[in-house]
Tab-separated table of N, CA and C in Angstrom:
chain	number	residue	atom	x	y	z
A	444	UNK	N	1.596	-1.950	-8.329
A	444	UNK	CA	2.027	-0.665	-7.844
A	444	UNK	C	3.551	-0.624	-7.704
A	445	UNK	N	4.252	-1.586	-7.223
A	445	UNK	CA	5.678	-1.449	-6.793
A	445	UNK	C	6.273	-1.673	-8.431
A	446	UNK	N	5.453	-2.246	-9.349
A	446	UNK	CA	6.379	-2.143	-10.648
A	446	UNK	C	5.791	-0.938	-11.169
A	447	UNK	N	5.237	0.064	-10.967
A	447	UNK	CA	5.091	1.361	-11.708
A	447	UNK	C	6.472	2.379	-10.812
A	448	UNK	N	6.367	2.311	-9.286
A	448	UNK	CA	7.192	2.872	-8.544
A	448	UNK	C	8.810	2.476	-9.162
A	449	UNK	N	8.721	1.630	-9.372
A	449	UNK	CA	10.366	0.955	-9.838
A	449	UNK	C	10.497	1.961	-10.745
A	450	UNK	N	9.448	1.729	-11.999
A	450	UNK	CA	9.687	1.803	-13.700
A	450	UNK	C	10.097	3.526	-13.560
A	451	UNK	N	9.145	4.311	-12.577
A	451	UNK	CA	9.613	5.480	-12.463
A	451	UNK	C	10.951	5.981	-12.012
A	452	UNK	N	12.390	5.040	-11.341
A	452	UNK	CA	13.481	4.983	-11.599
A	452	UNK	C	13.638	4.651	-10.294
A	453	UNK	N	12.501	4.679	-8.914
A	453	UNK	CA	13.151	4.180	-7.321
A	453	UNK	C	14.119	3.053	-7.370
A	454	UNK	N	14.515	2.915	-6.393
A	454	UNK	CA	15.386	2.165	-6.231
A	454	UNK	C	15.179	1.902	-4.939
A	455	UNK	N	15.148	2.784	-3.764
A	455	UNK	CA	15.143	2.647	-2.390
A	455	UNK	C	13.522	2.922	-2.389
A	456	UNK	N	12.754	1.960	-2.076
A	456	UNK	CA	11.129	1.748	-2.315
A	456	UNK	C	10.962	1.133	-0.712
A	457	UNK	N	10.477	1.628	0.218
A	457	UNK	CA	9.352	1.001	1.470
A	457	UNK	C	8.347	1.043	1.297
A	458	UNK	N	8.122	-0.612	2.522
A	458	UNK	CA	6.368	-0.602	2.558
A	458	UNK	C	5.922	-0.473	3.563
A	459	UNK	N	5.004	-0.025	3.948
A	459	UNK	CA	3.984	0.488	5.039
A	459	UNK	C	2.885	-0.263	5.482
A	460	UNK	N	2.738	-1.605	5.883
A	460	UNK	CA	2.038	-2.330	6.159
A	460	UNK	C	0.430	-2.461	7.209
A	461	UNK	N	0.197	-3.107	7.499
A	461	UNK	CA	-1.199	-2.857	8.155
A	461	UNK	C	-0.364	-3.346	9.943
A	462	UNK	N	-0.506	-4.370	10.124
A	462	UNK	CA	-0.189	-5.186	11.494
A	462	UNK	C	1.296	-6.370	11.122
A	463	UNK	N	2.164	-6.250	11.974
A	463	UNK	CA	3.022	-7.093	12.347
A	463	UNK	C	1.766	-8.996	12.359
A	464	UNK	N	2.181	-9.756	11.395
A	464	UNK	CA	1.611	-10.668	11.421
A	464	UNK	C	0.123	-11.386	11.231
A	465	UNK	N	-0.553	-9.790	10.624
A	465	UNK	CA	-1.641	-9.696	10.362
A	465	UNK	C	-2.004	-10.371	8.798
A	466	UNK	N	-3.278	-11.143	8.603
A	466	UNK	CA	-3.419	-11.448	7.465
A	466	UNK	C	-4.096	-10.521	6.435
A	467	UNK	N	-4.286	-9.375	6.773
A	467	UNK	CA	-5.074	-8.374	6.175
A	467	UNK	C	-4.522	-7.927	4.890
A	468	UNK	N	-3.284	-7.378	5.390
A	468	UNK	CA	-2.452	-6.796	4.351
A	468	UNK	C	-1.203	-7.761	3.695
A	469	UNK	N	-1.452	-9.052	3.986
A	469	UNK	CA	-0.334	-9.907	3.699
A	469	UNK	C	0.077	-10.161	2.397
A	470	UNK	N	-0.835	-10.235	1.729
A	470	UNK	CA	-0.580	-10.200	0.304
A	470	UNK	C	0.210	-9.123	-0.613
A	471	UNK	N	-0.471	-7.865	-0.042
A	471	UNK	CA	0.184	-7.029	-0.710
A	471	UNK	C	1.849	-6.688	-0.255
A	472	UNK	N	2.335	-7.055	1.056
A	472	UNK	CA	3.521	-6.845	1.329
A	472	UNK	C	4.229	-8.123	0.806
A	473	UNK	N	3.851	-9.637	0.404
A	473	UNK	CA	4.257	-10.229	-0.257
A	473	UNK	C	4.405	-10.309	-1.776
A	474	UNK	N	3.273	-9.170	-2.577
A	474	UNK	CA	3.136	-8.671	-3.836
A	474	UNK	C	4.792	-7.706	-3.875
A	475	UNK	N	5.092	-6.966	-2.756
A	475	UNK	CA	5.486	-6.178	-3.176
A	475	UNK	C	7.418	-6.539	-2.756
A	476	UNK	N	7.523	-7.606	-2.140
A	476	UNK	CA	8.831	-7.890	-1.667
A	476	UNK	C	9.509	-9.067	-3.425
A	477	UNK	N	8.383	-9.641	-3.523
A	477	UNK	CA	8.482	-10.126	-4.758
A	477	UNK	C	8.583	-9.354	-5.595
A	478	UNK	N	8.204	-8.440	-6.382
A	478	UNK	CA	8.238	-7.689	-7.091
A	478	UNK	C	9.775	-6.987	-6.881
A	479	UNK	N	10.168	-7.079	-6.051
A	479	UNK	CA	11.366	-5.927	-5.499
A	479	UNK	C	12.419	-6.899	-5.350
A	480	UNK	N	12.118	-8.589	-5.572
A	480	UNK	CA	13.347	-9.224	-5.923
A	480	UNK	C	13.243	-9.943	-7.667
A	481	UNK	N	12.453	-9.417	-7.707
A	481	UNK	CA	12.438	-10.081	-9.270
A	481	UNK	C	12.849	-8.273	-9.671
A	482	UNK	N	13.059	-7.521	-9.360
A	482	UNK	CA	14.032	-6.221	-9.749
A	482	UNK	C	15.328	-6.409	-9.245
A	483	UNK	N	15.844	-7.203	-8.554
A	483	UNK	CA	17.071	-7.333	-7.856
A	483	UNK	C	17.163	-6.064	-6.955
A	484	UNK	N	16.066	-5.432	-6.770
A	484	UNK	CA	16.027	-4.153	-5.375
A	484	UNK	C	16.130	-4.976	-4.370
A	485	UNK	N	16.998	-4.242	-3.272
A	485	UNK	CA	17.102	-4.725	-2.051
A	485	UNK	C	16.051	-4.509	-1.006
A	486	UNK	N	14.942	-5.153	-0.080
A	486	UNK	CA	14.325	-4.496	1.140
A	486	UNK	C	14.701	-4.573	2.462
A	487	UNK	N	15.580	-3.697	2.770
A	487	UNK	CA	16.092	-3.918	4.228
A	487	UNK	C	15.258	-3.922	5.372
A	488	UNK	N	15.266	-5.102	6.170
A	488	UNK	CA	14.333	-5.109	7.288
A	488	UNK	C	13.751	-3.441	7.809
A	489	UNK	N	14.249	-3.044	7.901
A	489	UNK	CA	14.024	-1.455	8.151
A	489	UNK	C	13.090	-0.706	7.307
A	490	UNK	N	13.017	-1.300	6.188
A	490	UNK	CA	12.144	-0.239	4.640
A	490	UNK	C	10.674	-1.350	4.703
A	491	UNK	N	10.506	-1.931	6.281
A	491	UNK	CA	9.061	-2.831	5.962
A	491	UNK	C	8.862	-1.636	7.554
A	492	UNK	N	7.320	-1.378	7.436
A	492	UNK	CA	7.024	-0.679	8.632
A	492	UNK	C	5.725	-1.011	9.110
A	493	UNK	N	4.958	-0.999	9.954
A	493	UNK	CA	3.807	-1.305	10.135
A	493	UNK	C	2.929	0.112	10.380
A	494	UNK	N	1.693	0.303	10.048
A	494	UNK	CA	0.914	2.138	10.542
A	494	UNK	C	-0.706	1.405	11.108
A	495	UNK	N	-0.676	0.014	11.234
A	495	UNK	CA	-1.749	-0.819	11.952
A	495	UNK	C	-3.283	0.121	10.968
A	496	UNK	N	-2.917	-0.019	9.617
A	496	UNK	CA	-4.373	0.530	8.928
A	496	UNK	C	-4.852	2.000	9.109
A	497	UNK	N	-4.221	2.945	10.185
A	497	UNK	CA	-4.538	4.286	10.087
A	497	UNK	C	-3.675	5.187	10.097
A	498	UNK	N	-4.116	6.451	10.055
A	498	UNK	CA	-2.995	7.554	9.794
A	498	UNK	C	-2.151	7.915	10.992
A	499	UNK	N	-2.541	7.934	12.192
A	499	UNK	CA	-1.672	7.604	13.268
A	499	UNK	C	-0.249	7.065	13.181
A	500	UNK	N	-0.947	5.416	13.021
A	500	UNK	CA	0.397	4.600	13.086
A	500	UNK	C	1.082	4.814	11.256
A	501	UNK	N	0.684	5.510	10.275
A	501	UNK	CA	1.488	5.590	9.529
A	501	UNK	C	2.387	6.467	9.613
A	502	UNK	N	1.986	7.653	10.167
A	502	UNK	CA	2.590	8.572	10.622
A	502	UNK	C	3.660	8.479	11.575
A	503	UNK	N	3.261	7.505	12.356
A	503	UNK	CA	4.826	7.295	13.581
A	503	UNK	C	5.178	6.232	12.179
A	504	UNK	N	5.256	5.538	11.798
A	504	UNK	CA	6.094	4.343	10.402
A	504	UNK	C	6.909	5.479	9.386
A	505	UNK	N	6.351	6.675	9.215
A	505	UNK	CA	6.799	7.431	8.183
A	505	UNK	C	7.615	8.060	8.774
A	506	UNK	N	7.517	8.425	9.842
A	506	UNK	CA	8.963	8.665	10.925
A	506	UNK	C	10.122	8.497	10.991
A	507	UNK	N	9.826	7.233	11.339
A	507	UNK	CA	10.699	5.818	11.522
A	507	UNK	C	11.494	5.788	10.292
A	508	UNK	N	10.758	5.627	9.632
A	508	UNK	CA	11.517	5.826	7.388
A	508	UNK	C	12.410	6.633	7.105
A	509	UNK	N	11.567	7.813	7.404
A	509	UNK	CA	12.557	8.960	6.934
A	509	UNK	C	13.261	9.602	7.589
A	510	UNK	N	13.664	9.015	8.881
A	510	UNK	CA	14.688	9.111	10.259
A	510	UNK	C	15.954	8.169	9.775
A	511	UNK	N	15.747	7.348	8.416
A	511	UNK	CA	16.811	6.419	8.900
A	511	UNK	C	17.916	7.196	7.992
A	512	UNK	N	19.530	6.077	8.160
A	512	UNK	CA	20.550	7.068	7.681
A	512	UNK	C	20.606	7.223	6.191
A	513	UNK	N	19.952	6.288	5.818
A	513	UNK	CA	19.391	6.595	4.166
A	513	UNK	C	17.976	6.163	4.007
A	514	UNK	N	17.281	6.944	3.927
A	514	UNK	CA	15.363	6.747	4.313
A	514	UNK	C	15.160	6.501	2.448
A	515	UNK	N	14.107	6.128	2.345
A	515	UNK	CA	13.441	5.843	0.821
A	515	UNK	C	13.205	7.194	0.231
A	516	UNK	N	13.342	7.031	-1.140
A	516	UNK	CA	12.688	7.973	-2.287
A	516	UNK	C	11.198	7.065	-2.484
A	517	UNK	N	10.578	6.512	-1.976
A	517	UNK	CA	9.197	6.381	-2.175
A	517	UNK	C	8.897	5.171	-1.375
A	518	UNK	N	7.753	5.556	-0.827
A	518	UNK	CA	6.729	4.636	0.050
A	518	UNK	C	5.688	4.109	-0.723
A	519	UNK	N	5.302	2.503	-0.250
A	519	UNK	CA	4.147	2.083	-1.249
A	519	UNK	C	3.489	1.860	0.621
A	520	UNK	N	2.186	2.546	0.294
A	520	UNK	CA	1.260	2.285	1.836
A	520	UNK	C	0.390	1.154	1.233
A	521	UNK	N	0.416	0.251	2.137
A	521	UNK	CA	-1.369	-0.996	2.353
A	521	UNK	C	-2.504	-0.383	2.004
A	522	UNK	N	-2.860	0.850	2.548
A	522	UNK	CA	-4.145	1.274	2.084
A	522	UNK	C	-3.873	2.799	1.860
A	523	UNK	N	-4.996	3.223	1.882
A	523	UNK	CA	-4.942	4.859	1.329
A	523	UNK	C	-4.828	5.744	1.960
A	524	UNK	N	-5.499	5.053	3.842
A	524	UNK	CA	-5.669	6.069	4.729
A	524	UNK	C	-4.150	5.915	5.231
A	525	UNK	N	-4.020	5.217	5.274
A	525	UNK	CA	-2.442	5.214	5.731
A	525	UNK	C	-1.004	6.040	4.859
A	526	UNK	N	-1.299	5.703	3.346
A	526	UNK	CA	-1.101	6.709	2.749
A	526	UNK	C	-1.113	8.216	2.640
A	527	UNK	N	-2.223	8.571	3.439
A	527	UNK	CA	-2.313	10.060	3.647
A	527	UNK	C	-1.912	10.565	4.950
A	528	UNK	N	-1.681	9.244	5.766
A	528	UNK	CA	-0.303	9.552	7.391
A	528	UNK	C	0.439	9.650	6.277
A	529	UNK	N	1.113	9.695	5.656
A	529	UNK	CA	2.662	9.179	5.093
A	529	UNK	C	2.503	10.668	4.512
A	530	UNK	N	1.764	10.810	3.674
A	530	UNK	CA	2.000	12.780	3.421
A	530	UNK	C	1.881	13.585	3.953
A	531	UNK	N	1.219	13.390	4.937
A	531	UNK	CA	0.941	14.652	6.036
A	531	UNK	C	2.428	14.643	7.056
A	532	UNK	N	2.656	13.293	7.414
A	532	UNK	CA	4.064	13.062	8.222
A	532	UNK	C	5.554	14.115	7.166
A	533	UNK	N	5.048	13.396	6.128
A	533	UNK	CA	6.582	14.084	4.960
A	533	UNK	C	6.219	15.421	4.820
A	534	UNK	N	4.977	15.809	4.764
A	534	UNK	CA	4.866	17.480	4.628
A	534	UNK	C	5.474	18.345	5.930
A	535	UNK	N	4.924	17.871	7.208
A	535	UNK	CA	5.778	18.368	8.464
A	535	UNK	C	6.705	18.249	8.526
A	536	UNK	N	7.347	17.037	8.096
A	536	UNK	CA	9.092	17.289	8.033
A	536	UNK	C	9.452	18.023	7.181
A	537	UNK	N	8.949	18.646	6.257
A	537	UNK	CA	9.231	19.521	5.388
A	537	UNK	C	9.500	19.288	4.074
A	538	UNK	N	8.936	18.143	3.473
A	538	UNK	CA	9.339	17.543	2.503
A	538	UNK	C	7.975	17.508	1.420
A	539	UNK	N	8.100	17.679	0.418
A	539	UNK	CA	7.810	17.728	-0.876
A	539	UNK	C	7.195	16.371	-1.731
A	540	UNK	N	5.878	16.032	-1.532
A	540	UNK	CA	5.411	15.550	-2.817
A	540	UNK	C	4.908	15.569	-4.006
A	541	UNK	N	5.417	15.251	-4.889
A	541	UNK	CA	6.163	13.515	-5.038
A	541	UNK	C	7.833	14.352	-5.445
A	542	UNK	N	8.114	15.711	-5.197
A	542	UNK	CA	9.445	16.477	-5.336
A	542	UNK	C	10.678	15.141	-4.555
A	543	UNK	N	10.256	15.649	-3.390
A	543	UNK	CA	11.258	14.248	-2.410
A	543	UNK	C	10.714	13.186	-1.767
A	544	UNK	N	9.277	12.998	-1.928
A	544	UNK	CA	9.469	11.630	-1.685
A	544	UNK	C	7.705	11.597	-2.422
A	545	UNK	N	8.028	10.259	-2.973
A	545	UNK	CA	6.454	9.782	-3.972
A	545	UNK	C	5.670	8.885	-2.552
A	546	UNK	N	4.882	9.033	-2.493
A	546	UNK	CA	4.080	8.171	-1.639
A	546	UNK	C	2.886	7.728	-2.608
A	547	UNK	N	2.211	5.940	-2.708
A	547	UNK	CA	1.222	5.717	-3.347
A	547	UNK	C	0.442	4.861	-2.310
A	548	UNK	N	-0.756	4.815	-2.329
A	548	UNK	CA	-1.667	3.736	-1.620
A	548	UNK	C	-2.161	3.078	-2.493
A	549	UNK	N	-3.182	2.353	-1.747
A	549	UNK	CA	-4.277	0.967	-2.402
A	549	UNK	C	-5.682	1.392	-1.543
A	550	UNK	N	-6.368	0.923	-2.705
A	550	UNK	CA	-8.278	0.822	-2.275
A	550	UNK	C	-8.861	2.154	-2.805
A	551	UNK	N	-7.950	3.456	-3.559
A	551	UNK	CA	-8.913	3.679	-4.047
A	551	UNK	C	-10.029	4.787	-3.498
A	552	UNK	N	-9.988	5.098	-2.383
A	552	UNK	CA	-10.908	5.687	-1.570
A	552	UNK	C	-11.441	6.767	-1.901
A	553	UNK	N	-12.574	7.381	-1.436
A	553	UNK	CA	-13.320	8.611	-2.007
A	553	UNK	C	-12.665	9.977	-1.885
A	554	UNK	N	-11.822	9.845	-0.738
A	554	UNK	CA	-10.419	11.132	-0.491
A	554	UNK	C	-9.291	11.005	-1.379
A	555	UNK	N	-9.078	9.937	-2.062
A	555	UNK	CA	-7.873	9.979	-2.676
A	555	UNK	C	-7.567	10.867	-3.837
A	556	UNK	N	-8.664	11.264	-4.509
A	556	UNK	CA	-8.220	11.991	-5.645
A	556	UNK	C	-8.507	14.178	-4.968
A	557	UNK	N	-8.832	14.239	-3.925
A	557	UNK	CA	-8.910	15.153	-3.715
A	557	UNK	C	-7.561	16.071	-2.879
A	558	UNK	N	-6.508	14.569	-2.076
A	558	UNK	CA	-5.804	14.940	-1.373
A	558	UNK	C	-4.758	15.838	-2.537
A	559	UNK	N	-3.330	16.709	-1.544
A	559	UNK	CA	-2.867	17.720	-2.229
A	559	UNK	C	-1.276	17.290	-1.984
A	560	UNK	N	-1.118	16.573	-3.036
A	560	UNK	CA	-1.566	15.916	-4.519
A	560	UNK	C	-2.176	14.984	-4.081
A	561	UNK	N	-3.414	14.774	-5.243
A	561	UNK	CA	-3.784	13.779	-5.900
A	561	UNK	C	-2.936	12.559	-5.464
A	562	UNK	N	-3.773	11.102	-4.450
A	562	UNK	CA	-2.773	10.137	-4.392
A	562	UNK	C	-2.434	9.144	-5.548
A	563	UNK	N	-2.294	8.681	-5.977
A	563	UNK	CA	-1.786	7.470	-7.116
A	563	UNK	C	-1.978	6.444	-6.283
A	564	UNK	N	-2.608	5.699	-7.103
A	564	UNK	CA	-3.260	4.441	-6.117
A	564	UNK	C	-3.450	3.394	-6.226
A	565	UNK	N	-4.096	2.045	-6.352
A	565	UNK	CA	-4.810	0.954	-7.074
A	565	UNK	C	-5.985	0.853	-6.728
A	566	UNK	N	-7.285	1.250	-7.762
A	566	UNK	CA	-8.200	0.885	-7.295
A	566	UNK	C	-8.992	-0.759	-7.764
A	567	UNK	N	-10.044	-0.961	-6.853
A	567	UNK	CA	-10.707	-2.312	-7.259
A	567	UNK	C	-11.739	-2.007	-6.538
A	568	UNK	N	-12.933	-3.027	-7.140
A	568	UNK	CA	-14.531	-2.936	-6.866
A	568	UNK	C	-14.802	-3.575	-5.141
A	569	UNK	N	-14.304	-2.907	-4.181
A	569	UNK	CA	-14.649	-3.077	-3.026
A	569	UNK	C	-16.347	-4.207	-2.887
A	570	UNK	N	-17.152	-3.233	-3.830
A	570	UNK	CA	-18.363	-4.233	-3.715
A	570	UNK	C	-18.391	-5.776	-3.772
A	571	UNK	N	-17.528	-5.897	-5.291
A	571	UNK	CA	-17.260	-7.384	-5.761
A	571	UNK	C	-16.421	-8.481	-4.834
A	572	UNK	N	-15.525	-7.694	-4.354
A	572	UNK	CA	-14.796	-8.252	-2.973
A	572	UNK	C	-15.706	-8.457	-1.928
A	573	UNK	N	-16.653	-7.354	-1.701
A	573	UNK	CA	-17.418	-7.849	-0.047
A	573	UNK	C	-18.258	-9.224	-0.834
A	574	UNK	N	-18.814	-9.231	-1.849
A	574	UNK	CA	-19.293	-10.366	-2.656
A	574	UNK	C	-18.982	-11.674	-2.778
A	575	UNK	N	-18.067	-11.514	-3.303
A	575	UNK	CA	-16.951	-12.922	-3.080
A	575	UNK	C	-16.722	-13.621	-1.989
A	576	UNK	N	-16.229	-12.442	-0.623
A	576	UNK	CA	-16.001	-12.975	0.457
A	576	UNK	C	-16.918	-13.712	0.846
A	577	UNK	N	-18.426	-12.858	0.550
A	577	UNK	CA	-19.359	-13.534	1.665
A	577	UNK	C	-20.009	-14.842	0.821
A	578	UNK	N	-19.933	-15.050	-0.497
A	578	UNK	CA	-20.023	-16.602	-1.434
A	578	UNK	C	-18.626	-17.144	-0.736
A	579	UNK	N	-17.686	-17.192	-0.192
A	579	UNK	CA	-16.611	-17.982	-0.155
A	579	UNK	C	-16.869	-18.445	1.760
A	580	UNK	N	-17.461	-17.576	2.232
A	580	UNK	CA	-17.573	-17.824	3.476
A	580	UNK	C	-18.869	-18.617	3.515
A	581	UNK	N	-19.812	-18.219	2.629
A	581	UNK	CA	-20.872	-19.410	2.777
A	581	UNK	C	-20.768	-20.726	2.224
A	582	UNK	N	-20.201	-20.917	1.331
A	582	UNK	CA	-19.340	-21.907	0.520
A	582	UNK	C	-18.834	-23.042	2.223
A	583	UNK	N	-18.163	-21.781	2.780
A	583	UNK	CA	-17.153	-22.537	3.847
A	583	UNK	C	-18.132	-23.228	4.711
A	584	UNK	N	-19.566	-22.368	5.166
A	584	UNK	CA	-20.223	-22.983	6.101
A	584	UNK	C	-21.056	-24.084	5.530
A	585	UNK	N	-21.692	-24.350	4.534
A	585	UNK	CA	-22.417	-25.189	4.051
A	585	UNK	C	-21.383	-26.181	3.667
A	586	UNK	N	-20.240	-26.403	3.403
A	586	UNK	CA	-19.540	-27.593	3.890
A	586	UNK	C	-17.923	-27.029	4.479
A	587	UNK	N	-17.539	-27.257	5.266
A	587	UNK	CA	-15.769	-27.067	6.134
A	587	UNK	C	-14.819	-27.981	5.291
A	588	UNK	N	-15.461	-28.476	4.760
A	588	UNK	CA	-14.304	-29.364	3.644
A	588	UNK	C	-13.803	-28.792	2.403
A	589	UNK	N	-14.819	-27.915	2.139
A	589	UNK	CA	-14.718	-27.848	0.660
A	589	UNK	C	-13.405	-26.672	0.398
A	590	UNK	N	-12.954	-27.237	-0.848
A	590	UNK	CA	-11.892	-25.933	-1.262
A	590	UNK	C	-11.961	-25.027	-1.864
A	591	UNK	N	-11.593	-23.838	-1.608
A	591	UNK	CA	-12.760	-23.068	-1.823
A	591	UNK	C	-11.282	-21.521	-2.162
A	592	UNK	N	-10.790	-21.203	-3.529
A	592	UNK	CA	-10.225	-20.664	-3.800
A	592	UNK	C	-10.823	-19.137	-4.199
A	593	UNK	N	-9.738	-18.069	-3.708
A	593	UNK	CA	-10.542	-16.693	-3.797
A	593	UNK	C	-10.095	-16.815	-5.014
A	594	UNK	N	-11.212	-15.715	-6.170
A	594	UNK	CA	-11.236	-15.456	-7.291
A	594	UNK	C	-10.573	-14.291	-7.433
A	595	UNK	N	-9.491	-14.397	-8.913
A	595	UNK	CA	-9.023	-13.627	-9.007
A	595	UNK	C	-9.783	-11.536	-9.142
A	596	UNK	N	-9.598	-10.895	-8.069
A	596	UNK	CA	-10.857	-9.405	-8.505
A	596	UNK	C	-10.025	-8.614	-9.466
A	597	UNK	N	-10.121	-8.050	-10.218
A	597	UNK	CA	-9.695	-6.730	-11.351
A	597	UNK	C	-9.641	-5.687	-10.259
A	598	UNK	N	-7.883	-5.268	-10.640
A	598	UNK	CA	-7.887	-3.815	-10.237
A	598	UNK	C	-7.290	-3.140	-11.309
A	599	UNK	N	-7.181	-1.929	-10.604
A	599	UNK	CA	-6.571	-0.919	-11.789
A	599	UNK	C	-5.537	0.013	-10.764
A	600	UNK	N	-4.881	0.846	-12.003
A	600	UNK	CA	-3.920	1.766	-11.313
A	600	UNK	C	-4.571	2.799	-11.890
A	601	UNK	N	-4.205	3.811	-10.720
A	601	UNK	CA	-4.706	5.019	-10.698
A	601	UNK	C	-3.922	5.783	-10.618
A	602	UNK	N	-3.258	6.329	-11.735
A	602	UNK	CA	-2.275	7.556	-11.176
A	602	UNK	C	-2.581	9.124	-11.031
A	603	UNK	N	-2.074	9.086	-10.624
A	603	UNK	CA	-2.510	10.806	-10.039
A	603	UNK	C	-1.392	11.303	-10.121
A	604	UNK	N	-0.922	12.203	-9.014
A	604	UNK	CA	0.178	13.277	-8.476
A	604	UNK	C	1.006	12.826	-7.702
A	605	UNK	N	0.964	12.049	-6.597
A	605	UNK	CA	1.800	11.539	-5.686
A	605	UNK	C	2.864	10.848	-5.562
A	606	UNK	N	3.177	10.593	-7.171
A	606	UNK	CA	4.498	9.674	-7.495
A	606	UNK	C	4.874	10.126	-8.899
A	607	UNK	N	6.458	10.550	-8.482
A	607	UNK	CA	7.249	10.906	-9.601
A	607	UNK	C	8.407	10.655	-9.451
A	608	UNK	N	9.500	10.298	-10.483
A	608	UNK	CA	10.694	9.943	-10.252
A	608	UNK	C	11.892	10.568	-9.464
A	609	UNK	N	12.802	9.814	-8.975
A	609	UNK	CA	13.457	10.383	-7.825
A	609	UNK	C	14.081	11.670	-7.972
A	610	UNK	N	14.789	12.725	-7.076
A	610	UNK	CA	15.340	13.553	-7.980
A	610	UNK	C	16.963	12.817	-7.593
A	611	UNK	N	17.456	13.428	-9.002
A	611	UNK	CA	18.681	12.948	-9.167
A	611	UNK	C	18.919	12.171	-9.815
C-alpha cells in the first residue's frame, strides 16, 4: 500500500496505527516505515499516530495530522474501520477526498467499497488467516518448543476512489 501511495507522487505519507506498542498492527507500521526509507521519504515522529483499531480514536489521530504545521497529503490507516475515522474526520474539516487528502486502509471490509468514495485498500482471505493462526497455535500447544513460522497469506490491492495524487 505505501508503495502505490508513493508511486501516486506523496511525499508527506502518515500512518495511523492500532495501539502504542501493540503487536497487532506491528507489522504493517514496520511494512510501511520501511517502505518510506527505501523511498528516502522522511517519517516524522508526528506522521505515526495511533486510532487504537476504531473510528473514534482515528478520528482524534486524524486531528492530530491535519492540525500539524505541515499535515500529510495522504494517510495509510491499519485497518479499514479506522480508515473511515480518517474520512469522516477530513470531511468535517472540510476537506476533500482523495481532492486534498487520499486516505487508504487494510482488511478489506464489507463497508469498504460502499463508503463515499470508495476506500482503496488491501484485501486478504481473513478466513485463511483465522486458519493458519489456529494450525500455528495448535502446533504451539502440542509442543512449546517447536518453531513454528507464520506462512506467508496472499493479499491484494484494491483500488477504489480514496487515493489520488497530490494536488500540485
Amino acid at each position: 500500500m505505501t508503495r502505490y501511495v508513493i508511486g501516486l507522487g506523496h511525499k508527506r505519507i502518515a500512518f495511523i496505527g492500532g495501539e502504542v506498542d501493540s503487536l497487532l498492527l506491528a507489522d504493517r507500521e514496520t511494512a510501511f516505515r520501511d517502505v518510506m526509507a527505501a523511498a528516502d521519504l522522511a517519517v516524522p515522529d508526528e506522521y505515526v499516530a495511533y486510532g487504537n483499531l476504531v473510528i473514534e480514536g482515528a478520528r482524534r489521530a486524524t486531528r492530530e495530522l491535519l492540525n500539524l504545521a505541515v499535515p500529510p497529503t495522504a494517510i495509510i490507516c491499519g485497518n479499514d474501520e479506522m480508515a473511515i475515522g480518517t474520512m469522516a474526520e477530513a470531511r468535517s474539516m472540510g476537506l476533500d477526498i482523495p481532492g486534498d487528502l487520499s486516505v487508504v486502509g487494510f482488511d478489506d471490509i464489507r463497508y469498504a467499497d460502499v463508503m463515499n468514495p470508495p476506500l482503496t485498500t488491501v484485501g486478504h482471505p481473513a478466513v485463511l488467516v483465522g486458519e493458519q493462526s489456529f494450525h500455528l497455535l495448535w502446533r504451539l500447544l502440542q509442543d512449546p518448543t517447536a518453531d513454528v513460522q507464520a506462512p506467508a497469506i496472499p493479499h491484494r490491492l484494491v483500488i477504489r476512489g480514496s487515493a489520488a495524487p497530490p494536488k500540485g
